[in-house]
PDB file of C-alpha atoms in Angstrom:
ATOM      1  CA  UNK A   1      12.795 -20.568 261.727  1.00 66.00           C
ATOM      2  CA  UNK A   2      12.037 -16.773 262.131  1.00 85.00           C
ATOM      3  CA  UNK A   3      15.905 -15.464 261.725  1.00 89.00           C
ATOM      4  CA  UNK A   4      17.142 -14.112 259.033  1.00 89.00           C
ATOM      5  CA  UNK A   5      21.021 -13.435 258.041  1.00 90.00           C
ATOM      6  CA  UNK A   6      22.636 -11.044 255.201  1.00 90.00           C
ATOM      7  CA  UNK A   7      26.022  -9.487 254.463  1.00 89.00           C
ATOM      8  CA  UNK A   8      28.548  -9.741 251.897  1.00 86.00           C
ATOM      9  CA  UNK A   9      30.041 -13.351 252.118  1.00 86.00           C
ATOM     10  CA  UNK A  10      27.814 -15.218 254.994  1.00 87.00           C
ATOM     11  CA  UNK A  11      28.443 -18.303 252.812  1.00 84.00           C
ATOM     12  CA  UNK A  12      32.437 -17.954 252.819  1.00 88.00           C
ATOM     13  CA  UNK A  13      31.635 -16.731 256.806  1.00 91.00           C
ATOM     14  CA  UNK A  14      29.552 -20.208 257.605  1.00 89.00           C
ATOM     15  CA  UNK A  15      32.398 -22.424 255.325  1.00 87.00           C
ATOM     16  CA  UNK A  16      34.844 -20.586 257.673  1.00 88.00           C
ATOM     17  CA  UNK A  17      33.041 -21.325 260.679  1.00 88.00           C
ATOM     18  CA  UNK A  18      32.192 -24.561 259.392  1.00 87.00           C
ATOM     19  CA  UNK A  19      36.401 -25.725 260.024  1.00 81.00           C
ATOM     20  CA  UNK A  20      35.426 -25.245 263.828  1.00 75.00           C
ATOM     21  CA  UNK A  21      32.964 -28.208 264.231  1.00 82.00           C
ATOM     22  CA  UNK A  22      35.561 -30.705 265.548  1.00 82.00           C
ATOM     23  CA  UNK A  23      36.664 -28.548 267.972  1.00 85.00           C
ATOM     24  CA  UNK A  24      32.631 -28.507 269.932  1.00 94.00           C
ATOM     25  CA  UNK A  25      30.307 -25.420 268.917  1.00 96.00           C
ATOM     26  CA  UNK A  26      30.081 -22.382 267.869  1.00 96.00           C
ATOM     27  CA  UNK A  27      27.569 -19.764 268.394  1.00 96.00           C
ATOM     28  CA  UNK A  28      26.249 -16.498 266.726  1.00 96.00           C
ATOM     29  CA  UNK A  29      25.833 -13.539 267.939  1.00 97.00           C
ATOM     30  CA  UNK A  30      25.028 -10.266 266.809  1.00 96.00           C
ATOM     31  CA  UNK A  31      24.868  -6.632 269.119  1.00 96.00           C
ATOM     32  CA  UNK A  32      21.161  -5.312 269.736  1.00 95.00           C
ATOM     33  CA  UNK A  33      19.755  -2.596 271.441  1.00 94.00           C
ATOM     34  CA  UNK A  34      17.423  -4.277 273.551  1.00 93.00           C
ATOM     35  CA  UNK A  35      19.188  -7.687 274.832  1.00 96.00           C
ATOM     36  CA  UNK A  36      16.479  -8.560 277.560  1.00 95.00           C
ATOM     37  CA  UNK A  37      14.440 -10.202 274.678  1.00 90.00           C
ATOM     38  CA  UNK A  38      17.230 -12.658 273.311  1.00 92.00           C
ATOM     39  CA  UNK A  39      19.395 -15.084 274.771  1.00 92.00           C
ATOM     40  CA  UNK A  40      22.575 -13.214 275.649  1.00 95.00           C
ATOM     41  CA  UNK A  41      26.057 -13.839 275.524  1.00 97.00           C
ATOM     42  CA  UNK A  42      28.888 -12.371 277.533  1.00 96.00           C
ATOM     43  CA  UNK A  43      32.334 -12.238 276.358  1.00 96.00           C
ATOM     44  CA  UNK A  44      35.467 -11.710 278.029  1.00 95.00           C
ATOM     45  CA  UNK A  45      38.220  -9.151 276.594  1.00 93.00           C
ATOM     46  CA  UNK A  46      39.847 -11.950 273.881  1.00 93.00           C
ATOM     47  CA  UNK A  47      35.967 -12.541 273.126  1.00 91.00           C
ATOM     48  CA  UNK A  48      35.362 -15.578 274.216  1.00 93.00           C
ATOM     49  CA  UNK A  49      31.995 -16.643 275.427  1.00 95.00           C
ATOM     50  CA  UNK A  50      31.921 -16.755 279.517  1.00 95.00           C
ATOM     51  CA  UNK A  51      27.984 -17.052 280.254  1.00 95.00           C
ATOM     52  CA  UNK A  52      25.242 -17.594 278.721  1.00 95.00           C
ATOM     53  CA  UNK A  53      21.508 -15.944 279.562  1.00 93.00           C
ATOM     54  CA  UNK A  54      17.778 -16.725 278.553  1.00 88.00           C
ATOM     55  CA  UNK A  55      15.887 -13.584 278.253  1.00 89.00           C
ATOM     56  CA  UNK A  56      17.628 -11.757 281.222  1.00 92.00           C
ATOM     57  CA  UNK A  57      16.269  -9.150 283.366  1.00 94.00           C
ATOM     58  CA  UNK A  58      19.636  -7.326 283.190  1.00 95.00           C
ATOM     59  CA  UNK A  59      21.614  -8.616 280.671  1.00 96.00           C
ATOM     60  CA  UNK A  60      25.454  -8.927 281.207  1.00 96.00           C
ATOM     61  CA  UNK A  61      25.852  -8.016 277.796  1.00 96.00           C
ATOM     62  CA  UNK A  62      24.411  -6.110 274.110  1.00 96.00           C
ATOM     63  CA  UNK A  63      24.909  -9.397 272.580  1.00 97.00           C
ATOM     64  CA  UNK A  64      22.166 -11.543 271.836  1.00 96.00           C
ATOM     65  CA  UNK A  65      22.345 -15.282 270.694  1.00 95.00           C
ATOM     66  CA  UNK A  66      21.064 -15.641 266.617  1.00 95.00           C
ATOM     67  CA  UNK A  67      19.882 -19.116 266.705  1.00 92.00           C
ATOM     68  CA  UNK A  68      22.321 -20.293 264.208  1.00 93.00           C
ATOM     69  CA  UNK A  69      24.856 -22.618 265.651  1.00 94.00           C
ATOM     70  CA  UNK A  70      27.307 -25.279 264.159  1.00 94.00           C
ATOM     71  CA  UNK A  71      27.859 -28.550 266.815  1.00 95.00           C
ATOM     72  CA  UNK A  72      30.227 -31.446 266.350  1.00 94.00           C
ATOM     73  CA  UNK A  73      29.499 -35.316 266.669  1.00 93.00           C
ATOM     74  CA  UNK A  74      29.299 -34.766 270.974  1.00 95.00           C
ATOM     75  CA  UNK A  75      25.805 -32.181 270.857  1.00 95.00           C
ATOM     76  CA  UNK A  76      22.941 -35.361 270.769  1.00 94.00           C
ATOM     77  CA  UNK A  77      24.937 -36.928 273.708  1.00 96.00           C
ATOM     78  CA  UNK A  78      24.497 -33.818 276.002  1.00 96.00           C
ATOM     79  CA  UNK A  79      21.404 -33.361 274.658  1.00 94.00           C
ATOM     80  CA  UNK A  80      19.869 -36.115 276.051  1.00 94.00           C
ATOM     81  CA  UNK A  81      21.187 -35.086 279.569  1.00 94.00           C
ATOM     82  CA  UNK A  82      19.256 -32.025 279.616  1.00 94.00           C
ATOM     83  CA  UNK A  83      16.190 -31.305 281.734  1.00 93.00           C
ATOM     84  CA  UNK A  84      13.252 -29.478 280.664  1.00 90.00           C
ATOM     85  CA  UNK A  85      12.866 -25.785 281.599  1.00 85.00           C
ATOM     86  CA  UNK A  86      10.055 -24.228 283.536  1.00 85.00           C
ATOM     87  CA  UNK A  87       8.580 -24.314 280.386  1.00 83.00           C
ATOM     88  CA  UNK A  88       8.419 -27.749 279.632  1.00 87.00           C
ATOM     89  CA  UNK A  89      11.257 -27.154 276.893  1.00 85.00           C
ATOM     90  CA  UNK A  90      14.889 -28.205 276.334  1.00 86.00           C
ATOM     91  CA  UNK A  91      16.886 -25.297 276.015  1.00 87.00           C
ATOM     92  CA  UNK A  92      19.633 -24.270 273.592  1.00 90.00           C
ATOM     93  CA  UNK A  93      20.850 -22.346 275.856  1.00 90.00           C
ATOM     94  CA  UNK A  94      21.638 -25.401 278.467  1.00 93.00           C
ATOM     95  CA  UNK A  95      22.902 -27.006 275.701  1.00 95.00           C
ATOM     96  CA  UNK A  96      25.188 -24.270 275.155  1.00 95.00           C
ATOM     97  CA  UNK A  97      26.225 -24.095 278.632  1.00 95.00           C
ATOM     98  CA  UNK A  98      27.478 -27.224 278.336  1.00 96.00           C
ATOM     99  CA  UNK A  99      30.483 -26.496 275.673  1.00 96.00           C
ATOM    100  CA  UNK A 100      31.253 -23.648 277.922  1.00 96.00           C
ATOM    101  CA  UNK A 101      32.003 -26.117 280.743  1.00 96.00           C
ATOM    102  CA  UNK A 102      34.328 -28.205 278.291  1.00 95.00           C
ATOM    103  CA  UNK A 103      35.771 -25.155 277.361  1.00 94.00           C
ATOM    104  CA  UNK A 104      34.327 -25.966 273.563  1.00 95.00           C
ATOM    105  CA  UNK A 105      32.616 -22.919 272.638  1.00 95.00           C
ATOM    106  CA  UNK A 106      33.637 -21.067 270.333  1.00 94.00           C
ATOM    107  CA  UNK A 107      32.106 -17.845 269.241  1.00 95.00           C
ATOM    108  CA  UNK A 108      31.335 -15.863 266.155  1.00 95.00           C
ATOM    109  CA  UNK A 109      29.714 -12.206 266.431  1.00 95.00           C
ATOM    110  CA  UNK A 110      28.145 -10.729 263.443  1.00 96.00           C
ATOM    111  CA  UNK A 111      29.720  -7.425 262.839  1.00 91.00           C
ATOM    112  CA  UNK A 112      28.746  -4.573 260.902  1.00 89.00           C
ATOM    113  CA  UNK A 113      28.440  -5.656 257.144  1.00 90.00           C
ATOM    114  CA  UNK A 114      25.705  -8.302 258.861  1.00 94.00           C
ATOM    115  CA  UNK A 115      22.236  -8.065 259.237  1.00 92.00           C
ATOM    116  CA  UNK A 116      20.518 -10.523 261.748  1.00 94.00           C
ATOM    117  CA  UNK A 117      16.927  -9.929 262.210  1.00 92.00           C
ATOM    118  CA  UNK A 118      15.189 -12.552 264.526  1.00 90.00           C
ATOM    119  CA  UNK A 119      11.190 -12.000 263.342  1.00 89.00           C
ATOM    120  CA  UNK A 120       9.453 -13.860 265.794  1.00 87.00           C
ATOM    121  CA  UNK A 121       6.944 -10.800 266.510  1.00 89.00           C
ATOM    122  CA  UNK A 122       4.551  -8.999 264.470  1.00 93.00           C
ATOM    123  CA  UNK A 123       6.761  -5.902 264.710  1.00 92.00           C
ATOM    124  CA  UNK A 124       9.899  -7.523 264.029  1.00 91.00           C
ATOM    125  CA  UNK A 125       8.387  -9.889 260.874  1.00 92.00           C
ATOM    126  CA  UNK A 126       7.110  -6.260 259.605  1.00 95.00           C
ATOM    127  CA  UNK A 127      10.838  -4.975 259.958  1.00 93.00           C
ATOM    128  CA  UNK A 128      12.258  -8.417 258.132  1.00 91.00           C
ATOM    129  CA  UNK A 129      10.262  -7.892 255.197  1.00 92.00           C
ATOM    130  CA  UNK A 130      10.389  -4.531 254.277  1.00 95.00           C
ATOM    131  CA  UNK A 131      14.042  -4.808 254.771  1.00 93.00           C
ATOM    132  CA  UNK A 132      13.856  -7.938 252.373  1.00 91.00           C
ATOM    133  CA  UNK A 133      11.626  -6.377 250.042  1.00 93.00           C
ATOM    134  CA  UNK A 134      13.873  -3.140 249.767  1.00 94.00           C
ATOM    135  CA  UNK A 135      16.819  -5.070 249.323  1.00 89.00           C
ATOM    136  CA  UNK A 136      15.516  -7.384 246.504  1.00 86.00           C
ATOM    137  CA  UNK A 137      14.155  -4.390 244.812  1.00 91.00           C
ATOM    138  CA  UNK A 138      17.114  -2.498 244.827  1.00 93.00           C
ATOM    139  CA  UNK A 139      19.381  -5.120 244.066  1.00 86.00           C
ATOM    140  CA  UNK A 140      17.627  -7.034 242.348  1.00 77.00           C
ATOM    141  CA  UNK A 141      18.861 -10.278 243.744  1.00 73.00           C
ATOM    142  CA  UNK A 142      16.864 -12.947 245.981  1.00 71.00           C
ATOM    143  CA  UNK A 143      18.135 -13.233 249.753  1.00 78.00           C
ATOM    144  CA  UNK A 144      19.078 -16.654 250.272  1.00 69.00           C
ATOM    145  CA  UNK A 145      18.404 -19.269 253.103  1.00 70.00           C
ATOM    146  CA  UNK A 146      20.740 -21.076 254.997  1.00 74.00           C
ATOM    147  CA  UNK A 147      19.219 -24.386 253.568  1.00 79.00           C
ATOM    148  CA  UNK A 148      20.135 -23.252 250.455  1.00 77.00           C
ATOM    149  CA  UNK A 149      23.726 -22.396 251.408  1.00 78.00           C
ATOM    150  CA  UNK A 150      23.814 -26.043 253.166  1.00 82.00           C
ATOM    151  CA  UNK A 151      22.654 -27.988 249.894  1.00 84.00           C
ATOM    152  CA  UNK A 152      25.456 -25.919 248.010  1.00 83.00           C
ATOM    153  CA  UNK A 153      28.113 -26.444 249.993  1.00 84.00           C
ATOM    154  CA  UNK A 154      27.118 -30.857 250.322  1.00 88.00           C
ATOM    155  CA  UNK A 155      26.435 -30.288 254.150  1.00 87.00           C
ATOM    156  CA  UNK A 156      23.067 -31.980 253.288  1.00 87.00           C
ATOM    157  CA  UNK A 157      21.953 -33.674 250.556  1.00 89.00           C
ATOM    158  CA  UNK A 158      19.180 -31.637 248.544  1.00 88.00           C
ATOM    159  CA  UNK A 159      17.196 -34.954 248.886  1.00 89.00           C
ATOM    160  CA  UNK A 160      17.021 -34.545 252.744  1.00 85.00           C
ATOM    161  CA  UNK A 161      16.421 -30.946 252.429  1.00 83.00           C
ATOM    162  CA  UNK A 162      12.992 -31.557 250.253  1.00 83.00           C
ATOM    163  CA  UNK A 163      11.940 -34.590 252.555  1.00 83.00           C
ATOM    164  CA  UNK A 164      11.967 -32.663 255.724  1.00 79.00           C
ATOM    165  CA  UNK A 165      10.284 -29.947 254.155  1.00 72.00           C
ATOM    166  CA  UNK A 166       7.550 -32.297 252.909  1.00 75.00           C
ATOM    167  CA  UNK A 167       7.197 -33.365 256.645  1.00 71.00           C
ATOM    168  CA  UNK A 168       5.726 -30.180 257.265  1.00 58.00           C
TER     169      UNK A 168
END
């Protein structure tokens, strides 16, 4: 996908987060400046997720949606209840809407500490890799990928991992 995650620990924050998937979903989110691009999430004062928006017009929030979310064994059913969008598409977001009805959606923001850059423009994919460039350099340590993270921690089997990509 186009996001990328860092901070000290995402892979202890993920196995953490990871404990919640047999109670429905949870959801990312991280605070931006400029919401009205993401999907949006608005949370109530013990921050728990109340509404969800696409790509609002006014969003009810500075929170915007990461596209990293963990689902339990219920998220194919409602899946297949969902109707396309204006755009033709099933929507994460609907999805998402769903837990909230069951009262199943839990929610994890990304504080400071966390970088979440979502690099689905030119700008933004110019931001992601100077910013991974910089980091590497400095550090001199690679930025890893949630894949990778998955495979070490048995969530899928490496095997998987190198057919899907070989699907591509």
């Amino acid at each position: 996908g186009d996001n990328i995650f860092y901070g000290y620990d995402f892979s202890k924050l993920l196995v953490d987060n990871v404990k919640n998937i047999k109670k429905g979903a949870t959801i990312f989110s991280y605070e931006v400046s400029d919401p009205e691009r993401f999907g949006v999430v608005e949370i109530n004062k013990k921050g728990k997720a109340i509404s969800l928006q696409e790509k609002p017009k006014k969003p009810k929030s500075n929170y915007a949606l990461t596209g990293l979310y963990f689902y339990d064994q219920n998220a194919s059913k409602y899946a297949k209840s969902l109707k396309p969008s204006k755009r033709g598409e099933l929507e994460i977001t609907d999805l998402n809407k769903i837990y909230i009805k069951k009262n199943k959606l839990n929610l994890q923001i990304l504080n400071r500490g966390y970088i979440w850059m979502d690099a689905g423009t030119n700008d933004s994919l110019l931001e992601a890799q100077l910013f991974v460039q910089s980091t590497e350099k400095r550090q001199g340590l690679k930025i890893g990928c949630l894949e990778e993270i998955a495979v070490n921690h048995n969530w899928i089997k490496k095997e998987d991992l190198i057919k899907s990509k070989n699907k591509n």
